[in-house]
C-alpha positions as CSV (number, residue, x, y, z in Angstrom):
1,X,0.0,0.0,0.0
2,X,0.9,3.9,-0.5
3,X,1.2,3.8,3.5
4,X,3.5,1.2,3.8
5,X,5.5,2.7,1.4
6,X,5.8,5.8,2.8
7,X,6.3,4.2,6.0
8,X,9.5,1.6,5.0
9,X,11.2,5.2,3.4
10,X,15.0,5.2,4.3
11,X,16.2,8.3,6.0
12,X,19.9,8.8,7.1
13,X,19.6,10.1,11.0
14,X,22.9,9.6,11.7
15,X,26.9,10.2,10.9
16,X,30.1,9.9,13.0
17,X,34.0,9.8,11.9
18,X,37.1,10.1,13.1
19,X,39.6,12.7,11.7
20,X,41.7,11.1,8.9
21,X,45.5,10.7,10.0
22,X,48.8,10.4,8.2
23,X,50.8,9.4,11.6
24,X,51.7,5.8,12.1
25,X,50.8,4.1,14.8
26,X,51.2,0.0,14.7
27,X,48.7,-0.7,17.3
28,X,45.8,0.6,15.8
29,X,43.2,-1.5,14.4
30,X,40.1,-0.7,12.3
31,X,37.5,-2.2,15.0
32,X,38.5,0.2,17.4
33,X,38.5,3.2,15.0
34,X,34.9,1.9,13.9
35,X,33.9,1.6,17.6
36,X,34.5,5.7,17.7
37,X,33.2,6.7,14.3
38,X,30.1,4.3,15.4
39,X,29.2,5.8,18.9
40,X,29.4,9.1,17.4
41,X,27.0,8.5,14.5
42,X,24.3,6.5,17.5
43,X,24.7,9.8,19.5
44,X,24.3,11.6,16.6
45,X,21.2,10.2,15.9
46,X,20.1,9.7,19.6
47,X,20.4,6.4,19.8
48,X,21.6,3.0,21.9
49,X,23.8,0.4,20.6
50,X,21.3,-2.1,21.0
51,X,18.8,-0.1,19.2
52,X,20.3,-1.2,15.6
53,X,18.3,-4.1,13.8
54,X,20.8,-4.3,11.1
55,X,24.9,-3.4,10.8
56,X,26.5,-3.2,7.4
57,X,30.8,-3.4,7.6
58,X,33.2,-2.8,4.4
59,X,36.4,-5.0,4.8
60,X,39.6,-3.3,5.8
61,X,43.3,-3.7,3.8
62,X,45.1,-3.6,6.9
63,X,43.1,-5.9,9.0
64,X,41.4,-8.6,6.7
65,X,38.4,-10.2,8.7
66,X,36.4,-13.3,7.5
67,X,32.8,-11.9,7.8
68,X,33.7,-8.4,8.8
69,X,30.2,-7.3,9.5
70,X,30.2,-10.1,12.1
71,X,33.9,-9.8,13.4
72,X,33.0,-6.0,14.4
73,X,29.6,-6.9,15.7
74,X,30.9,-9.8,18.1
75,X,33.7,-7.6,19.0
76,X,31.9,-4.4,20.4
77,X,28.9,-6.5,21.8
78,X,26.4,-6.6,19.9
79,X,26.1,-10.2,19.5
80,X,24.1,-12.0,20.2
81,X,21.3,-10.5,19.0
82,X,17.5,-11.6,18.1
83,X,16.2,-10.4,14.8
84,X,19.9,-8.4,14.0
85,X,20.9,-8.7,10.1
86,X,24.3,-8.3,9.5
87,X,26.0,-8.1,6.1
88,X,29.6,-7.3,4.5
89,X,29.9,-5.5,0.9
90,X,32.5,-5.8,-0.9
91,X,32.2,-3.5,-4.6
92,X,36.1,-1.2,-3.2
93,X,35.5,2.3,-3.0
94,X,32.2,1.8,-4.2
95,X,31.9,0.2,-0.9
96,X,30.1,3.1,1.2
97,X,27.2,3.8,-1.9
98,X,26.6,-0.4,-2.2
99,X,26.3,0.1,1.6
100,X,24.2,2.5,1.7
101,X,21.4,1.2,-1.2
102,X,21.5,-1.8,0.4
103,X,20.6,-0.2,4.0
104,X,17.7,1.3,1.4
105,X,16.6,-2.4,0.2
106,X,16.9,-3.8,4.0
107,X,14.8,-1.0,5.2
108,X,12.4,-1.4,2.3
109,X,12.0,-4.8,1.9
110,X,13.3,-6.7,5.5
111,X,11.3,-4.8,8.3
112,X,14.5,-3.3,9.7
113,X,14.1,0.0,11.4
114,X,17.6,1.1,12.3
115,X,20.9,-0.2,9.4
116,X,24.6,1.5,10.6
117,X,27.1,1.6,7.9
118,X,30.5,1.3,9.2
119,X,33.7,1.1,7.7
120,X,37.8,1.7,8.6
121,X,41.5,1.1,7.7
122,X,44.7,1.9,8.8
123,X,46.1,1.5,5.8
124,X,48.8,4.4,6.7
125,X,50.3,2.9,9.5
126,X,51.1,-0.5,7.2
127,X,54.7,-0.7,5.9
128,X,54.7,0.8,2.6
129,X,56.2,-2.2,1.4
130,X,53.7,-4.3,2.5
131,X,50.7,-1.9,1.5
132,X,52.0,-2.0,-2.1
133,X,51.9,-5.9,-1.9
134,X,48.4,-5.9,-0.8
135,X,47.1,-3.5,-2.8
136,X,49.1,-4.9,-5.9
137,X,47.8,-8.2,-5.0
138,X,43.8,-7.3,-5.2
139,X,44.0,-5.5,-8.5
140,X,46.9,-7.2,-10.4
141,X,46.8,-8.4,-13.9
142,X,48.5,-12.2,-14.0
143,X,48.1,-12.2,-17.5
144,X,50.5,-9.0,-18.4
145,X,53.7,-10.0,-18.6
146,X,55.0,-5.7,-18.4
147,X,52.1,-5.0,-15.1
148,X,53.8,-2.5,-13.4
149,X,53.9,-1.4,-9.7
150,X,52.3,0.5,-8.1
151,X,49.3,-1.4,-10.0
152,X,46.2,0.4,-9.4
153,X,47.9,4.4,-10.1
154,X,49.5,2.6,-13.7
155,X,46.3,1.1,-14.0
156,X,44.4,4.4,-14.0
157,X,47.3,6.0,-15.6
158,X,46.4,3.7,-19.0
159,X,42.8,5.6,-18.4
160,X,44.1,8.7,-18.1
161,X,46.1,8.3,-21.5
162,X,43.0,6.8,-23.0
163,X,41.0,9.8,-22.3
164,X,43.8,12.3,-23.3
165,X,44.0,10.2,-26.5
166,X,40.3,10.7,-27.2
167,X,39.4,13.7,-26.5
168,X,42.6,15.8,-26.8
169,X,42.4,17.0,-30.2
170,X,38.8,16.5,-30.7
171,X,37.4,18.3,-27.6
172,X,40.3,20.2,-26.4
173,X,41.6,18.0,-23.5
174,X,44.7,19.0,-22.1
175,X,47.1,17.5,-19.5
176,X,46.8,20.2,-17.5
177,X,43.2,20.3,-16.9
178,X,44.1,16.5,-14.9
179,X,46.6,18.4,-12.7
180,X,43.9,21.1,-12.3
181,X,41.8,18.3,-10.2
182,X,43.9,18.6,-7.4
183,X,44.4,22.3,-7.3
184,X,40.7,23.2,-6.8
185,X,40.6,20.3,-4.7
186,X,43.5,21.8,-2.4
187,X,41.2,24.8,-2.0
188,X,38.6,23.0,-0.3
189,X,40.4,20.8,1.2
190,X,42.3,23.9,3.6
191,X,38.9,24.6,4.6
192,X,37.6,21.6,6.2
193,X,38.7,21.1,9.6
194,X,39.2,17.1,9.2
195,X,40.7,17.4,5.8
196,X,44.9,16.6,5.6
197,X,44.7,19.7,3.9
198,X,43.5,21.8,6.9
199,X,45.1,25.1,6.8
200,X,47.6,24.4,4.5
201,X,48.8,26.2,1.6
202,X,46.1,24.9,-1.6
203,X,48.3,23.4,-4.4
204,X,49.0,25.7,-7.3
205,X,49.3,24.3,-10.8
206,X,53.0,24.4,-10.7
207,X,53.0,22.6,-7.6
208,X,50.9,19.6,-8.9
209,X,52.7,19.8,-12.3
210,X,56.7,19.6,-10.8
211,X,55.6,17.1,-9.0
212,X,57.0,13.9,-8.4
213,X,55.8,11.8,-11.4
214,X,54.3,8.0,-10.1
215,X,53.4,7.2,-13.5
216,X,53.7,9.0,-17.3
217,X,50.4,11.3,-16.8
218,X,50.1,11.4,-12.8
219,X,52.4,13.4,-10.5
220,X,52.3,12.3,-6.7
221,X,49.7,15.3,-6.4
222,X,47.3,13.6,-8.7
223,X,47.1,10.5,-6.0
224,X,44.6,10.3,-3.0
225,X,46.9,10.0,0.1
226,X,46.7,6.6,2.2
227,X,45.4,7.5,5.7
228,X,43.7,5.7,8.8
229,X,40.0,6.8,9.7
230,X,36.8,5.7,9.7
231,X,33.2,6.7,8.9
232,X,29.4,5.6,10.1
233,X,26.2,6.4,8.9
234,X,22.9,5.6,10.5
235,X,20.0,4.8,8.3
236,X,16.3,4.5,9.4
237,X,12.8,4.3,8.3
238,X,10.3,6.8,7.8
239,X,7.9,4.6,10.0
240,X,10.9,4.9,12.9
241,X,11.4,8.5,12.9
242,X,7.6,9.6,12.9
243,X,5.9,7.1,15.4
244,X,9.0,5.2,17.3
245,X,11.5,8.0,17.7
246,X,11.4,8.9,21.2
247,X,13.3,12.6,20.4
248,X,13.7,13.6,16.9
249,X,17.2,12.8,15.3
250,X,19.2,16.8,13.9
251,X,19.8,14.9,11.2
252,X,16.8,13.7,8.7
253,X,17.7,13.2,4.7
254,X,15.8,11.0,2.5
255,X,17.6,8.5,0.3
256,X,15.9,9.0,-3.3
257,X,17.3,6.5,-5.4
258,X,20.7,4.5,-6.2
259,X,21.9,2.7,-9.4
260,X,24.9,0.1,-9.6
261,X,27.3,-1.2,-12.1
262,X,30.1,-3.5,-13.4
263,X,33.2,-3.1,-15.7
264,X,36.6,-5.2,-15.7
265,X,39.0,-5.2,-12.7
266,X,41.9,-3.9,-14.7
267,X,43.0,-2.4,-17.9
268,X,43.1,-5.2,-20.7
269,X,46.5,-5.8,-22.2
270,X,46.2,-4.3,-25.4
271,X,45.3,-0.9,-24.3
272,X,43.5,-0.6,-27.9
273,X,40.6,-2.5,-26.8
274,X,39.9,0.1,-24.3
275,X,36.6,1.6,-25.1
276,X,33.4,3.5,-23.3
277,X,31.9,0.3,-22.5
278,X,34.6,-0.2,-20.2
279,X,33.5,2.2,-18.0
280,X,30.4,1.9,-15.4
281,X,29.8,5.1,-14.3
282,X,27.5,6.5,-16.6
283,X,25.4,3.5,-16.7
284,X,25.1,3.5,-12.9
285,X,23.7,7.1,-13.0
286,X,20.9,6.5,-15.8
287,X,20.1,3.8,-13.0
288,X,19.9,6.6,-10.3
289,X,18.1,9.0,-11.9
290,X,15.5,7.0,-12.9
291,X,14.9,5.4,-10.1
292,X,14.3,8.9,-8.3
293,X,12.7,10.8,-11.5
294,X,15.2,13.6,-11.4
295,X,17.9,14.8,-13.7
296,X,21.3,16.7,-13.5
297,X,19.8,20.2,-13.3
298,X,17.8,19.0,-9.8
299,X,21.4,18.0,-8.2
300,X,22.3,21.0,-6.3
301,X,25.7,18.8,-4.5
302,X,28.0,16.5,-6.1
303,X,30.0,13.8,-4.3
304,X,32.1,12.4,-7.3
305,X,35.0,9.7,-6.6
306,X,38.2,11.4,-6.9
307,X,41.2,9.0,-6.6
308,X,43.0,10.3,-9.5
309,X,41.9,13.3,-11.4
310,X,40.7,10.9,-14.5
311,X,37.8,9.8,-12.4
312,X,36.7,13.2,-12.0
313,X,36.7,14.7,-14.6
314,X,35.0,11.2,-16.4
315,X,32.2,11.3,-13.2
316,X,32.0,14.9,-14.4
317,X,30.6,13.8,-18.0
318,X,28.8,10.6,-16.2
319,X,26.4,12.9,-14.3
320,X,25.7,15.2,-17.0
321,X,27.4,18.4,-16.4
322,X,29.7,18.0,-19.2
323,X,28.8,16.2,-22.4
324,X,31.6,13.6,-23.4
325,X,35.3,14.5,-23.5
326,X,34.9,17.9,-22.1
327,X,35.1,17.0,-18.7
328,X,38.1,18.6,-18.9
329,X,36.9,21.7,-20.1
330,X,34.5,22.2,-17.0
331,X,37.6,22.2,-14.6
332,X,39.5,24.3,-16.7
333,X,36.2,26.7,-16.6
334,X,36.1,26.0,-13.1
335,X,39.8,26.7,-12.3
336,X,40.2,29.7,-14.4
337,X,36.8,30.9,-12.3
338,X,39.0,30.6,-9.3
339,X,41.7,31.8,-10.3
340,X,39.8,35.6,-11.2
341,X,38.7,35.6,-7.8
342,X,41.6,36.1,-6.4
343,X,42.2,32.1,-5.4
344,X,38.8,31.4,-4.0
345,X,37.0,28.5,-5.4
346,X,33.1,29.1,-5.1
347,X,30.8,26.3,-3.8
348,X,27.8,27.7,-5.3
349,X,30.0,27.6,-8.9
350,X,32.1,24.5,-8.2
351,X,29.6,22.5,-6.2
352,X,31.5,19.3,-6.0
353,X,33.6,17.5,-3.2
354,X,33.4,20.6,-1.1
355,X,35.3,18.7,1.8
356,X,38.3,18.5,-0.5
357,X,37.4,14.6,-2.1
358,X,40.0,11.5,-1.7
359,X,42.8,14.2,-2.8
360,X,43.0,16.2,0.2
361,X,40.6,14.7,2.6
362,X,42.4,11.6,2.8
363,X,41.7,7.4,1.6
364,X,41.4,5.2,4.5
365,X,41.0,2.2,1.4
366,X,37.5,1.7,0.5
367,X,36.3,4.2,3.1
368,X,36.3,7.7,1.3
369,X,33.0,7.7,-0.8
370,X,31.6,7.8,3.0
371,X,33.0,11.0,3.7
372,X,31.1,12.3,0.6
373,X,27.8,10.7,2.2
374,X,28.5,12.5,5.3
375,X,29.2,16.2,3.4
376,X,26.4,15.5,1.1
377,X,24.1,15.5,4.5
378,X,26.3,18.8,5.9
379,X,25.0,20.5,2.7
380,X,21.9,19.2,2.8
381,X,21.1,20.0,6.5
382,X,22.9,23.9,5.4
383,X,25.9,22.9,8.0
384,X,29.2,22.9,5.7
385,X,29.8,26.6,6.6
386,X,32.0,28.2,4.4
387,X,31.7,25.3,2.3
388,X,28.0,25.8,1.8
389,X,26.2,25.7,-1.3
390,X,23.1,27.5,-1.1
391,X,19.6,26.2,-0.7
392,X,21.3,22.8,-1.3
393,X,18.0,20.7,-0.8
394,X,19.6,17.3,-3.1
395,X,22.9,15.7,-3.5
396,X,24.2,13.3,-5.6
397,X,27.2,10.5,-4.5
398,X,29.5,8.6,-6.4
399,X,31.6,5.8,-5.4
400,X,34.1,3.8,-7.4
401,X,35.7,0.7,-6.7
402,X,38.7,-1.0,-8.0
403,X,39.9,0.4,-11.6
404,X,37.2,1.9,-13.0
405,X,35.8,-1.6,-11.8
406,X,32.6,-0.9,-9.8
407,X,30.1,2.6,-10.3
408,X,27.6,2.9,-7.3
409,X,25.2,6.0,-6.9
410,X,23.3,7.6,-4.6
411,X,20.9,10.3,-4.9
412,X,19.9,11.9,-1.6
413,X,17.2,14.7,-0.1
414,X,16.1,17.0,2.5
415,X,13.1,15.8,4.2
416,X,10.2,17.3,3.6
417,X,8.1,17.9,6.9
């Protein structure tokens, strides 16, 4: 019925995180880094541990757990449980949006009231040499003969070239217009307090372009820096909020819609063979609009994955504010923009990744596309401060996982009273 319906609609009441961190420090673990970003996201949304009726965990690098969902659970107590549903995703930094559409579908279709979404990693405080391992490891091509290390940068690097190749000459793209991704990232990344960038000098072009170069078209400022953190959200029903809630939760935004899809887990061989249907991304957002009835010019916020500069600008084109191959062109528009104003980027002109994306906020492994969850609902709820776009009422969030491997998308809402 209508009433049910309205009823089983998924709300996020909830967020908590702890500040991303560059500083190595051997004994920590993700469970106890989720444990914090966990108890601030039930407070946040005025609520008991024991409240939740489901808990959905993203796997760590660092820490590999069989059954994560269930490892954390057990560990902070909350086993055993009647009636709890517990799940583990696994779709890399795609992680947090599969997460958070299938809190949607649990909430929808299971009778569960209250889903948290929890993730961490202290990928930073790994050896470097045995990060590289592991992260070569999960992504690596047996079949190439010449796969080079790092894997996953040369692997997006063999994108990047792609798209250059293109769409250089026929719509203008430019190699500078990648290293432009991480200076108008650098500006909003000094202005959120939990970003690595937090005030710190933004990047200049120059900066980005000198360099030092990981791979033939990205500089080490063209790569999302390896951190330890970790993120919640709290999801809920409609019927929870309105009729269970004993106090109102601050926090009320309506999840819309989502889409999801598939491409390869790595480049093939013969980079010839490379072609758009390799790529998800735009398929997974024809999925989200539709399913929400809204189009590009309804998005006020933009939460695009941002792990090298070629998956912005092609999440750029994917959502619709740039047609095909001039990605490009809208940084460039964008940077130039800034650059008049003496430096300052403008949310309400540049209204994407306002926290500063994987570049400057920091990548706990598959954790990152939460952080743009969490900003999305700052906007949303006006509290990004001199982030804020104005009269943001919807947002849209993109998550990627592996190379260009997995697309998920999320369009959220304010609530309306």
């Amino acid at each position: 019925t209508m009433e049910r319906f309205v009823w089983r609609a998924p709300r996020i009441i909830g967020t908590g995180m702890t500040k991303p961190s560059t500083q190595k420090n051997a004994s920590l673990t993700p469970t106890s880094l989720m444990k914090q970003a966990l108890d601030s996201a039930l407070q946040s949304a005025k609520l008991k541990l024991h409240d939740l009726d489901g808990l959905i965990a993203l796997p760590s690098l660092s820490h590999s757990r069989f059954m994560e969902a269930h490892h954390f659970a057990t560990k902070i107590g909350l086993l055993p449980q009647e009636g709890l549903i517990l799940r583990t995703v696994e779709t890399g930094g795609a992680g947090p949006i599969t997460a958070l559409l299938e809190a949607k579908r649990m909430i929808e279709q299971e009778h569960v009231n209250k889903v948290a979404i929890v993730g961490g990693d202290c990928v930073c405080s790994l050896p470097t040499a045995e990060f590289l391992q592991r992260a070569d490891t999960g992504c690596m091509n047996t079949d190439n003969p010449n796969q080079l290390s790092p894997v996953i940068p040369h692997g997006y690097d063999t994108y990047a070239q792609y798209q250059l190749q293109k769409y250089g000459e026929l719509c203008g793209l430019k190699r500078e217009h990648f290293a432009m991704v991480s200076v108008l990232m650098s500006q909003y990344g000094s202005k959120h307090p939990y970003s690595l960038m937090y005030g710190r000098t933004p990047h200049t072009l120059v900066d980005v372009l000198q360099s030092k170069p990981v791979c033939p078209m990205t500089n080490l400022l063209e790569c999302a820096r390896r951190a330890d953190g970790a993120a919640a959200v709290i999801v809920s029903s409609t019927g929870y909020v309105k009729r269970m809630a004993k106090e109102a939760p601050e926090l009320d935004v309506l999840i819309l819609g989502g889409g999801e899809a598939s491409g390869p887990l790595y480049p093939p061989v013969d980079t010839d063979a490379i072609g758009e249907d390799t790529f998800s991304c735009d398929k997974a957002m024809t999925m989200a609009y539709r399913e929400a009835n809204l189009l590009c010019s309804d998005m006020d916020w933009f939460g695009i994955y941002d792990c090298f500069p070629v998956t912005m600008i092609r999440g750029i084109e994917a959502v619709g504010l740039a047609k095909p191959g001039f990605g490009g062109q809208y940084i460039n528009n964008a940077y130039v923009e800034m650059v008049s104003n003496n430096g300052n980027l403008d949310p309400n002109k540049f209204p994407i990744n306002t926290h500063g994306g994987l570049l400057m906020f920091g990548a706990p492994w598959e954790l990152p596309a939460m952080y743009s969850i969490i900003e999305a609902c700052d906007q949303i709820s006006k509290k990004a401060n001199d982030r804020q776009v104005d009269g943001c009422r919807r947002a849209l969030v993109y998550g990627n996982g592996g190379i260009f491997s997995h697309s998920a998308v999320a369009i959220l809402s304010e609530a309306v009273p």
